[in-house]
Amino acid sequence: GDGAVLLSADGRVLRQPYVPVPGGIVVDDTAAGDAFLAAFAVAIVEGESETNALRFAAAAGAIAVSRIGAVPSLPTRAEVDALLEEETRTSLDSASIPVQAQSSESSGPYRAVPEQRPMRNI
């Protein structure tokens, strides 16, 4: 797909481009929506912006479709963080954009959760 769209409570329309699927192949879309919604909820509950929560959720969904099955496809926080960091490096390298040019809303290169939080499955 093209990504995700969120209509916020204040009427803003937020768009999140898709995050490339690890390995480049969609294997099974079972539980991709569950992974997306769970990751979005975790990020929002932990105080992240809607923009960061969408990015985190998109990465979780991308990982989920790269695996077979429902429960086995659900990513860990570490896997989502790693995919976002890799995707950020790739996009920054291809666009030649300095890190300082990123949105001030992000607490790092597309970081959705602070590093000091305990790692747990989402």
Tab-separated table of N, CA, C and O in Angstrom:
chain	number	residue	atom	x	y	z
A	1	GLY	N	0.795	-1.178	0.000
A	1	GLY	CA	0.000	0.000	0.000
A	1	GLY	C	0.846	1.254	0.000
A	1	GLY	O	2.071	1.229	-0.055
A	2	ASP	N	0.150	2.355	0.086
A	2	ASP	CA	0.803	3.660	0.052
A	2	ASP	C	1.188	4.174	1.425
A	2	ASP	O	1.825	5.205	1.533
A	3	GLY	N	0.745	3.513	2.480
A	3	GLY	CA	1.056	3.969	3.816
A	3	GLY	C	-0.194	4.043	4.658
A	3	GLY	O	-1.151	3.320	4.439
A	4	ALA	N	-0.189	4.954	5.620
A	4	ALA	CA	-1.302	5.092	6.558
A	4	ALA	C	-1.758	6.537	6.622
A	4	ALA	O	-0.985	7.462	6.389
A	5	VAL	N	-3.032	6.719	6.959
A	5	VAL	CA	-3.615	8.043	7.124
A	5	VAL	C	-4.321	8.068	8.472
A	5	VAL	O	-5.009	7.121	8.834
A	6	LEU	N	-4.154	9.150	9.204
A	6	LEU	CA	-4.804	9.321	10.500
A	6	LEU	C	-5.526	10.653	10.518
A	6	LEU	O	-4.934	11.686	10.174
A	7	LEU	N	-6.781	10.639	10.903
A	7	LEU	CA	-7.526	11.864	11.139
A	7	LEU	C	-7.470	12.110	12.634
A	7	LEU	O	-8.052	11.363	13.419
A	8	SER	N	-6.742	13.133	13.053
A	8	SER	CA	-6.550	13.388	14.476
A	8	SER	C	-7.797	14.041	15.072
A	8	SER	O	-8.669	14.533	14.357
A	9	ALA	N	-7.859	14.044	16.395
A	9	ALA	CA	-9.001	14.605	17.107
A	9	ALA	C	-9.211	16.082	16.773
A	9	ALA	O	-10.336	16.572	16.790
A	10	ASP	N	-8.128	16.785	16.438
A	10	ASP	CA	-8.259	18.208	16.111
A	10	ASP	C	-8.507	18.460	14.619
A	10	ASP	O	-8.468	19.589	14.161
A	11	GLY	N	-8.761	17.392	13.862
A	11	GLY	CA	-9.113	17.528	12.456
A	11	GLY	C	-7.952	17.491	11.478
A	11	GLY	O	-8.154	17.570	10.271
A	12	ARG	N	-6.729	17.371	11.983
A	12	ARG	CA	-5.578	17.279	11.072
A	12	ARG	C	-5.551	15.913	10.403
A	12	ARG	O	-5.910	14.914	11.006
A	13	VAL	N	-5.120	15.885	9.161
A	13	VAL	CA	-4.926	14.630	8.440
A	13	VAL	C	-3.425	14.372	8.389
A	13	VAL	O	-2.675	15.171	7.837
A	14	LEU	N	-3.003	13.287	9.013
A	14	LEU	CA	-1.589	12.911	9.025
A	14	LEU	C	-1.376	11.743	8.083
A	14	LEU	O	-2.132	10.771	8.117
A	15	ARG	N	-0.352	11.829	7.276
A	15	ARG	CA	-0.031	10.752	6.330
A	15	ARG	C	1.339	10.186	6.666
A	15	ARG	O	2.276	10.929	6.917
A	16	GLN	N	1.417	8.872	6.671
A	16	GLN	CA	2.667	8.170	6.930
A	16	GLN	C	2.968	7.294	5.720
A	16	GLN	O	2.223	6.363	5.434
A	17	PRO	N	4.043	7.582	4.995
A	17	PRO	CA	4.418	6.694	3.886
A	17	PRO	C	4.728	5.295	4.416
A	17	PRO	O	5.072	5.124	5.582
A	18	TYR	N	4.609	4.326	3.538
A	18	TYR	CA	4.918	2.963	3.956
A	18	TYR	C	6.391	2.858	4.329
A	18	TYR	O	7.236	3.600	3.835
A	19	VAL	N	6.677	1.933	5.216
A	19	VAL	CA	8.056	1.590	5.558
A	19	VAL	C	8.389	0.346	4.743
A	19	VAL	O	7.615	-0.612	4.735
A	20	PRO	N	9.490	0.335	4.010
A	20	PRO	CA	9.823	-0.826	3.187
A	20	PRO	C	9.869	-2.121	4.010
A	20	PRO	O	10.370	-2.147	5.128
A	21	VAL	N	9.335	-3.166	3.430
A	21	VAL	CA	9.294	-4.485	4.074
A	21	VAL	C	10.712	-5.055	4.131
A	21	VAL	O	11.420	-5.055	3.124
A	22	PRO	N	11.126	-5.527	5.294
A	22	PRO	CA	12.452	-6.158	5.387
A	22	PRO	C	12.548	-7.327	4.390
A	22	PRO	O	11.645	-8.152	4.307
A	23	GLY	N	13.592	-7.337	3.621
A	23	GLY	CA	13.763	-8.372	2.606
A	23	GLY	C	13.035	-8.057	1.315
A	23	GLY	O	13.226	-8.732	0.315
A	24	GLY	N	12.179	-7.044	1.326
A	24	GLY	CA	11.511	-6.599	0.113
A	24	GLY	C	10.355	-7.459	-0.367
A	24	GLY	O	9.803	-7.198	-1.424
A	25	ILE	N	9.970	-8.493	0.390
A	25	ILE	CA	8.916	-9.401	-0.062
A	25	ILE	C	7.833	-9.532	1.001
A	25	ILE	O	8.125	-9.855	2.155
A	26	VAL	N	6.583	-9.288	0.602
A	26	VAL	CA	5.450	-9.536	1.483
A	26	VAL	C	5.168	-11.024	1.449
A	26	VAL	O	4.842	-11.578	0.411
A	27	VAL	N	5.321	-11.666	2.607
A	27	VAL	CA	5.156	-13.120	2.704
A	27	VAL	C	3.730	-13.472	3.118
A	27	VAL	O	3.126	-14.394	2.573
A	28	ASP	N	3.180	-12.746	4.078
A	28	ASP	CA	1.866	-13.063	4.635
A	28	ASP	C	1.366	-11.820	5.365
A	28	ASP	O	2.080	-11.257	6.186
A	29	ASP	N	0.142	-11.398	5.045
A	29	ASP	CA	-0.362	-10.191	5.706
A	29	ASP	C	-1.185	-10.479	6.962
A	29	ASP	O	-1.747	-9.572	7.562
A	30	THR	N	-1.197	-11.730	7.399
A	30	THR	CA	-1.891	-12.084	8.628
A	30	THR	C	-1.287	-11.305	9.795
A	30	THR	O	-0.076	-11.297	9.972
A	31	ALA	N	-2.109	-10.656	10.555
A	31	ALA	CA	-1.747	-9.911	11.772
A	31	ALA	C	-1.007	-8.603	11.506
A	31	ALA	O	-0.580	-7.949	12.454
A	32	ALA	N	-0.887	-8.186	10.262
A	32	ALA	CA	-0.218	-6.909	9.988
A	32	ALA	C	-0.986	-5.750	10.608
A	32	ALA	O	-0.391	-4.847	11.203
A	33	GLY	N	-2.299	-5.765	10.503
A	33	GLY	CA	-3.116	-4.715	11.112
A	33	GLY	C	-3.034	-4.751	12.630
A	33	GLY	O	-2.993	-3.704	13.290
A	34	ASP	N	-2.996	-5.968	13.186
A	34	ASP	CA	-2.858	-6.103	14.640
A	34	ASP	C	-1.524	-5.524	15.107
A	34	ASP	O	-1.469	-4.819	16.121
A	35	ALA	N	-0.460	-5.831	14.377
A	35	ALA	CA	0.865	-5.309	14.735
A	35	ALA	C	0.867	-3.785	14.635
A	35	ALA	O	1.400	-3.102	15.511
A	36	PHE	N	0.275	-3.255	13.574
A	36	PHE	CA	0.211	-1.808	13.378
A	36	PHE	C	-0.533	-1.138	14.534
A	36	PHE	O	-0.033	-0.195	15.145
A	37	LEU	N	-1.742	-1.636	14.826
A	37	LEU	CA	-2.551	-1.003	15.875
A	37	LEU	C	-1.920	-1.132	17.254
A	37	LEU	O	-1.955	-0.181	18.050
A	38	ALA	N	-1.339	-2.285	17.543
A	38	ALA	CA	-0.684	-2.467	18.850
A	38	ALA	C	0.495	-1.512	18.995
A	38	ALA	O	0.658	-0.870	20.039
A	39	ALA	N	1.299	-1.401	17.955
A	39	ALA	CA	2.461	-0.503	18.011
A	39	ALA	C	2.012	0.950	18.133
A	39	ALA	O	2.606	1.728	18.891
A	40	PHE	N	0.966	1.328	17.411
A	40	PHE	CA	0.454	2.693	17.501
A	40	PHE	C	-0.020	2.979	18.929
A	40	PHE	O	0.316	4.012	19.516
A	41	ALA	N	-0.771	2.047	19.499
A	41	ALA	CA	-1.293	2.223	20.860
A	41	ALA	C	-0.166	2.328	21.881
A	41	ALA	O	-0.197	3.184	22.767
A	42	VAL	N	0.844	1.464	21.753
A	42	VAL	CA	1.984	1.506	22.675
A	42	VAL	C	2.663	2.879	22.610
A	42	VAL	O	2.937	3.490	23.635
A	43	ALA	N	2.922	3.354	21.417
A	43	ALA	CA	3.606	4.639	21.260
A	43	ALA	C	2.781	5.789	21.832
A	43	ALA	O	3.318	6.667	22.512
A	44	ILE	N	1.482	5.796	21.592
A	44	ILE	CA	0.613	6.859	22.117
A	44	ILE	C	0.573	6.806	23.640
A	44	ILE	O	0.727	7.829	24.317
A	45	VAL	N	0.404	5.613	24.208
A	45	VAL	CA	0.352	5.473	25.669
A	45	VAL	C	1.663	5.910	26.306
A	45	VAL	O	1.686	6.473	27.401
A	46	GLU	N	2.764	5.707	25.598
A	46	GLU	CA	4.069	6.097	26.124
A	46	GLU	C	4.373	7.581	25.881
A	46	GLU	O	5.465	8.043	26.156
A	47	GLY	N	3.404	8.320	25.347
A	47	GLY	CA	3.556	9.760	25.228
A	47	GLY	C	4.121	10.262	23.919
A	47	GLY	O	4.459	11.444	23.803
A	48	GLU	N	4.239	9.429	22.923
A	48	GLU	CA	4.767	9.868	21.632
A	48	GLU	C	3.729	10.674	20.861
A	48	GLU	O	2.525	10.542	21.083
A	49	SER	N	4.191	11.488	19.938
A	49	SER	CA	3.293	12.244	19.073
A	49	SER	C	2.574	11.287	18.131
A	49	SER	O	3.019	10.151	17.913
A	50	GLU	N	1.478	11.743	17.554
A	50	GLU	CA	0.769	10.915	16.581
A	50	GLU	C	1.665	10.605	15.385
A	50	GLU	O	1.625	9.516	14.829
A	51	THR	N	2.487	11.558	14.996
A	51	THR	CA	3.406	11.351	13.867
A	51	THR	C	4.402	10.241	14.167
A	51	THR	O	4.598	9.332	13.347
A	52	ASN	N	5.031	10.283	15.337
A	52	ASN	CA	5.978	9.230	15.708
A	52	ASN	C	5.274	7.898	15.892
A	52	ASN	O	5.822	6.839	15.553
A	53	ALA	N	4.062	7.926	16.443
A	53	ALA	CA	3.307	6.691	16.638
A	53	ALA	C	2.961	6.041	15.296
A	53	ALA	O	3.049	4.816	15.150
A	54	LEU	N	2.593	6.851	14.301
A	54	LEU	CA	2.313	6.303	12.971
A	54	LEU	C	3.559	5.668	12.362
A	54	LEU	O	3.496	4.604	11.750
A	55	ARG	N	4.685	6.323	12.520
A	55	ARG	CA	5.945	5.798	11.971
A	55	ARG	C	6.301	4.471	12.638
A	55	ARG	O	6.685	3.518	11.975
A	56	PHE	N	6.182	4.413	13.958
A	56	PHE	CA	6.462	3.203	14.718
A	56	PHE	C	5.523	2.080	14.281
A	56	PHE	O	5.943	0.933	14.059
A	57	ALA	N	4.241	2.413	14.119
A	57	ALA	CA	3.241	1.430	13.708
A	57	ALA	C	3.504	0.914	12.287
A	57	ALA	O	3.370	-0.288	12.011
A	58	ALA	N	3.877	1.807	11.397
A	58	ALA	CA	4.164	1.399	10.018
A	58	ALA	C	5.332	0.415	9.966
A	58	ALA	O	5.315	-0.548	9.202
A	59	ALA	N	6.327	0.654	10.794
A	59	ALA	CA	7.469	-0.271	10.841
A	59	ALA	C	7.044	-1.628	11.387
A	59	ALA	O	7.456	-2.670	10.868
A	60	ALA	N	6.203	-1.637	12.420
A	60	ALA	CA	5.725	-2.908	12.979
A	60	ALA	C	4.927	-3.687	11.933
A	60	ALA	O	5.092	-4.903	11.787
A	61	GLY	N	4.083	-2.994	11.197
A	61	GLY	CA	3.316	-3.643	10.138
A	61	GLY	C	4.200	-4.186	9.029
A	61	GLY	O	3.956	-5.271	8.499
A	62	ALA	N	5.240	-3.446	8.689
A	62	ALA	CA	6.168	-3.896	7.642
A	62	ALA	C	6.878	-5.182	8.056
A	62	ALA	O	7.049	-6.106	7.254
A	63	ILE	N	7.280	-5.243	9.303
A	63	ILE	CA	7.933	-6.458	9.791
A	63	ILE	C	6.944	-7.616	9.784
A	63	ILE	O	7.282	-8.735	9.364
A	64	ALA	N	5.719	-7.372	10.225
A	64	ALA	CA	4.712	-8.433	10.299
A	64	ALA	C	4.455	-9.087	8.944
A	64	ALA	O	4.312	-10.309	8.867
A	65	VAL	N	4.409	-8.308	7.873
A	65	VAL	CA	4.128	-8.898	6.561
A	65	VAL	C	5.326	-9.635	5.969
A	65	VAL	O	5.204	-10.328	4.967
A	66	SER	N	6.468	-9.517	6.614
A	66	SER	CA	7.664	-10.212	6.117
A	66	SER	C	7.780	-11.629	6.681
A	66	SER	O	8.718	-12.343	6.366
A	67	ARG	N	6.807	-12.040	7.499
A	67	ARG	CA	6.841	-13.340	8.181
A	67	ARG	C	5.531	-14.085	7.989
A	67	ARG	O	4.482	-13.476	7.814
A	68	ILE	N	5.596	-15.400	8.134
A	68	ILE	CA	4.407	-16.239	8.021
A	68	ILE	C	3.734	-16.391	9.379
A	68	ILE	O	4.407	-16.578	10.389
A	69	GLY	N	2.409	-16.312	9.375
A	69	GLY	CA	1.634	-16.570	10.583
A	69	GLY	C	1.249	-15.315	11.325
A	69	GLY	O	1.635	-14.215	10.976
A	70	ALA	N	0.458	-15.530	12.382
A	70	ALA	CA	-0.028	-14.401	13.176
A	70	ALA	C	0.948	-14.061	14.298
A	70	ALA	O	1.659	-13.064	14.225
A	71	VAL	N	0.993	-14.882	15.326
A	71	VAL	CA	1.859	-14.591	16.474
A	71	VAL	C	3.337	-14.536	16.084
A	71	VAL	O	4.045	-13.618	16.491
A	72	PRO	N	3.817	-15.462	15.257
A	72	PRO	CA	5.244	-15.379	14.878
A	72	PRO	C	5.612	-14.119	14.101
A	72	PRO	O	6.774	-13.744	14.043
A	73	SER	N	4.628	-13.467	13.514
A	73	SER	CA	4.936	-12.277	12.717
A	73	SER	C	5.008	-11.006	13.556
A	73	SER	O	5.485	-9.982	13.081
A	74	LEU	N	4.552	-11.044	14.803
A	74	LEU	CA	4.547	-9.840	15.633
A	74	LEU	C	5.965	-9.485	16.058
A	74	LEU	O	6.669	-10.290	16.656
A	75	PRO	N	6.403	-8.266	15.752
A	75	PRO	CA	7.790	-7.877	16.043
A	75	PRO	C	8.003	-7.448	17.485
A	75	PRO	O	7.070	-7.067	18.184
A	76	THR	N	9.245	-7.490	17.912
A	76	THR	CA	9.628	-6.925	19.208
A	76	THR	C	9.945	-5.447	19.013
A	76	THR	O	10.154	-4.982	17.882
A	77	ARG	N	10.013	-4.732	20.098
A	77	ARG	CA	10.389	-3.318	20.047
A	77	ARG	C	11.769	-3.156	19.414
A	77	ARG	O	11.992	-2.259	18.601
A	78	ALA	N	12.695	-4.024	19.784
A	78	ALA	CA	14.056	-3.929	19.241
A	78	ALA	C	14.044	-4.089	17.725
A	78	ALA	O	14.778	-3.388	17.016
A	79	GLU	N	13.210	-4.972	17.203
A	79	GLU	CA	13.132	-5.164	15.751
A	79	GLU	C	12.548	-3.923	15.069
A	79	GLU	O	13.033	-3.515	14.007
A	80	VAL	N	11.535	-3.337	15.673
A	80	VAL	CA	10.926	-2.132	15.099
A	80	VAL	C	11.926	-0.982	15.123
A	80	VAL	O	12.126	-0.288	14.120
A	81	ASP	N	12.585	-0.790	16.257
A	81	ASP	CA	13.596	0.273	16.356
A	81	ASP	C	14.709	0.078	15.330
A	81	ASP	O	15.140	1.031	14.680
A	82	ALA	N	15.164	-1.155	15.174
A	82	ALA	CA	16.247	-1.437	14.224
A	82	ALA	C	15.814	-1.140	12.793
A	82	ALA	O	16.583	-0.563	12.009
A	83	LEU	N	14.583	-1.511	12.442
A	83	LEU	CA	14.093	-1.235	11.093
A	83	LEU	C	13.989	0.270	10.856
A	83	LEU	O	14.384	0.765	9.800
A	84	LEU	N	13.489	1.006	11.829
A	84	LEU	CA	13.387	2.460	11.672
A	84	LEU	C	14.755	3.110	11.544
A	84	LEU	O	14.946	4.026	10.729
A	85	GLU	N	15.705	2.655	12.328
A	85	GLU	CA	17.057	3.211	12.232
A	85	GLU	C	17.674	2.907	10.870
A	85	GLU	O	18.283	3.780	10.252
A	86	GLU	N	17.491	1.681	10.381
A	86	GLU	CA	18.034	1.305	9.067
A	86	GLU	C	17.342	2.099	7.958
A	86	GLU	O	17.999	2.614	7.050
A	87	GLU	N	16.038	2.216	8.027
A	87	GLU	CA	15.284	2.939	7.014
A	87	GLU	C	15.679	4.409	7.004
A	87	GLU	O	15.815	5.026	5.955
A	88	THR	N	15.908	4.963	8.173
A	88	THR	CA	16.334	6.356	8.270
A	88	THR	C	17.709	6.546	7.654
A	88	THR	O	17.926	7.479	6.879
A	89	ARG	N	18.642	5.642	7.987
A	89	ARG	CA	19.984	5.729	7.389
A	89	ARG	C	19.902	5.634	5.877
A	89	ARG	O	20.534	6.409	5.163
A	90	THR	N	19.102	4.712	5.382
A	90	THR	CA	18.970	4.515	3.941
A	90	THR	C	18.380	5.743	3.274
A	90	THR	O	18.883	6.213	2.265
A	91	SER	N	17.305	6.292	3.872
A	91	SER	CA	16.675	7.454	3.251
A	91	SER	C	17.563	8.692	3.340
A	91	SER	O	17.593	9.499	2.426
A	92	LEU	N	18.282	8.843	4.435
A	92	LEU	CA	19.189	9.980	4.556
A	92	LEU	C	20.354	9.856	3.587
A	92	LEU	O	20.765	10.836	2.976
A	93	ASP	N	20.870	8.632	3.431
A	93	ASP	CA	21.971	8.426	2.488
A	93	ASP	C	21.525	8.710	1.064
A	93	ASP	O	22.223	9.376	0.311
A	94	SER	N	20.342	8.233	0.684
A	94	SER	CA	19.895	8.415	-0.694
A	94	SER	C	19.484	9.844	-0.985
A	94	SER	O	19.586	10.313	-2.103
A	95	ALA	N	19.029	10.559	0.034
A	95	ALA	CA	18.598	11.940	-0.176
A	95	ALA	C	19.700	12.956	0.126
A	95	ALA	O	19.556	14.125	-0.178
A	96	SER	N	20.775	12.501	0.744
A	96	SER	CA	21.868	13.390	1.145
A	96	SER	C	21.377	14.554	1.997
A	96	SER	O	21.769	15.696	1.803
A	97	ILE	N	20.499	14.252	2.921
A	97	ILE	CA	19.950	15.270	3.818
A	97	ILE	C	20.689	15.180	5.143
A	97	ILE	O	20.787	14.110	5.719
A	98	PRO	N	21.197	16.296	5.648
A	98	PRO	CA	21.862	16.235	6.944
A	98	PRO	C	20.865	15.910	8.057
A	98	PRO	O	19.698	16.269	7.971
A	99	VAL	N	21.330	15.237	9.091
A	99	VAL	CA	20.477	14.835	10.195
A	99	VAL	C	19.769	16.031	10.810
A	99	VAL	O	18.622	15.952	11.197
A	100	GLN	N	20.403	17.184	10.874
A	100	GLN	CA	19.804	18.372	11.473
A	100	GLN	C	18.549	18.813	10.738
A	100	GLN	O	17.744	19.537	11.286
A	101	ALA	N	18.345	18.384	9.502
A	101	ALA	CA	17.187	18.818	8.720
A	101	ALA	C	15.923	18.049	9.074
A	101	ALA	O	14.859	18.362	8.586
A	102	GLN	N	16.016	17.066	9.941
A	102	GLN	CA	14.837	16.297	10.305
A	102	GLN	C	13.872	17.129	11.118
A	102	GLN	O	14.243	18.125	11.717
A	103	SER	N	12.625	16.679	11.173
A	103	SER	CA	11.578	17.366	11.919
A	103	SER	C	11.963	17.504	13.382
A	103	SER	O	12.479	16.578	13.987
A	104	SER	N	11.671	18.653	13.959
A	104	SER	CA	11.956	18.865	15.376
A	104	SER	C	11.020	18.054	16.256
A	104	SER	O	11.254	17.909	17.440
A	105	GLU	N	9.948	17.490	15.683
A	105	GLU	CA	9.002	16.686	16.453
A	105	GLU	C	9.606	15.342	16.830
A	105	GLU	O	9.207	14.713	17.791
A	106	SER	N	10.601	14.897	16.107
A	106	SER	CA	11.240	13.615	16.372
A	106	SER	C	12.313	13.777	17.436
A	106	SER	O	13.041	14.747	17.451
A	107	SER	N	12.414	12.791	18.320
A	107	SER	CA	13.430	12.856	19.368
A	107	SER	C	14.719	12.177	18.931
A	107	SER	O	15.577	11.898	19.721
A	108	GLY	N	14.877	11.902	17.684
A	108	GLY	CA	16.042	11.253	17.105
A	108	GLY	C	15.668	10.904	15.689
A	108	GLY	O	14.612	11.285	15.217
A	109	PRO	N	16.499	10.132	15.016
A	109	PRO	CA	16.136	9.785	13.642
A	109	PRO	C	14.923	8.857	13.622
A	109	PRO	O	15.037	7.644	13.712
A	110	TYR	N	13.747	9.457	13.599
A	110	TYR	CA	12.473	8.735	13.577
A	110	TYR	C	12.285	7.856	14.797
A	110	TYR	O	11.629	6.841	14.747
A	111	ARG	N	12.848	8.226	15.918
A	111	ARG	CA	12.684	7.451	17.149
A	111	ARG	C	11.261	7.612	17.645
A	111	ARG	O	10.801	8.713	17.832
A	112	ALA	N	10.613	6.511	17.928
A	112	ALA	CA	9.270	6.563	18.461
A	112	ALA	C	9.255	6.308	19.957
A	112	ALA	O	8.288	6.598	20.613
A	113	VAL	N	10.324	5.732	20.486
A	113	VAL	CA	10.368	5.437	21.913
A	113	VAL	C	11.768	5.720	22.442
A	113	VAL	O	12.752	5.428	21.799
A	114	PRO	N	11.873	6.303	23.621
A	114	PRO	CA	13.187	6.571	24.194
A	114	PRO	C	13.940	5.275	24.507
A	114	PRO	O	13.332	4.264	24.833
A	115	GLU	N	15.256	5.321	24.441
A	115	GLU	CA	16.071	4.133	24.657
A	115	GLU	C	15.987	3.580	26.065
A	115	GLU	O	16.184	2.394	26.261
A	116	GLN	N	15.708	4.404	27.075
A	116	GLN	CA	15.746	3.919	28.440
A	116	GLN	C	14.526	3.066	28.805
A	116	GLN	O	14.493	2.456	29.845
A	117	ARG	N	13.526	3.013	27.981
A	117	ARG	CA	12.339	2.212	28.287
A	117	ARG	C	12.662	0.726	28.155
A	117	ARG	O	13.438	0.329	27.298
A	118	PRO	N	12.049	-0.118	28.987
A	118	PRO	CA	12.327	-1.551	28.899
A	118	PRO	C	11.828	-2.116	27.577
A	118	PRO	O	10.831	-1.661	27.032
A	119	MET	N	12.532	-3.095	27.071
A	119	MET	CA	12.155	-3.726	25.834
A	119	MET	C	11.086	-4.767	26.124
A	119	MET	O	11.173	-5.531	27.070
A	120	ARG	N	10.051	-4.776	25.327
A	120	ARG	CA	9.000	-5.770	25.476
A	120	ARG	C	8.377	-6.004	24.129
A	120	ARG	O	8.479	-5.178	23.227
A	121	ASN	N	7.727	-7.125	23.990
A	121	ASN	CA	7.054	-7.404	22.723
A	121	ASN	C	5.856	-6.505	22.574
A	121	ASN	O	5.228	-6.119	23.536
A	122	ILE	N	5.556	-6.165	21.311
A	122	ILE	CA	4.367	-5.375	21.046
A	122	ILE	C	3.419	-6.184	20.193
A	122	ILE	O	3.764	-7.126	19.570
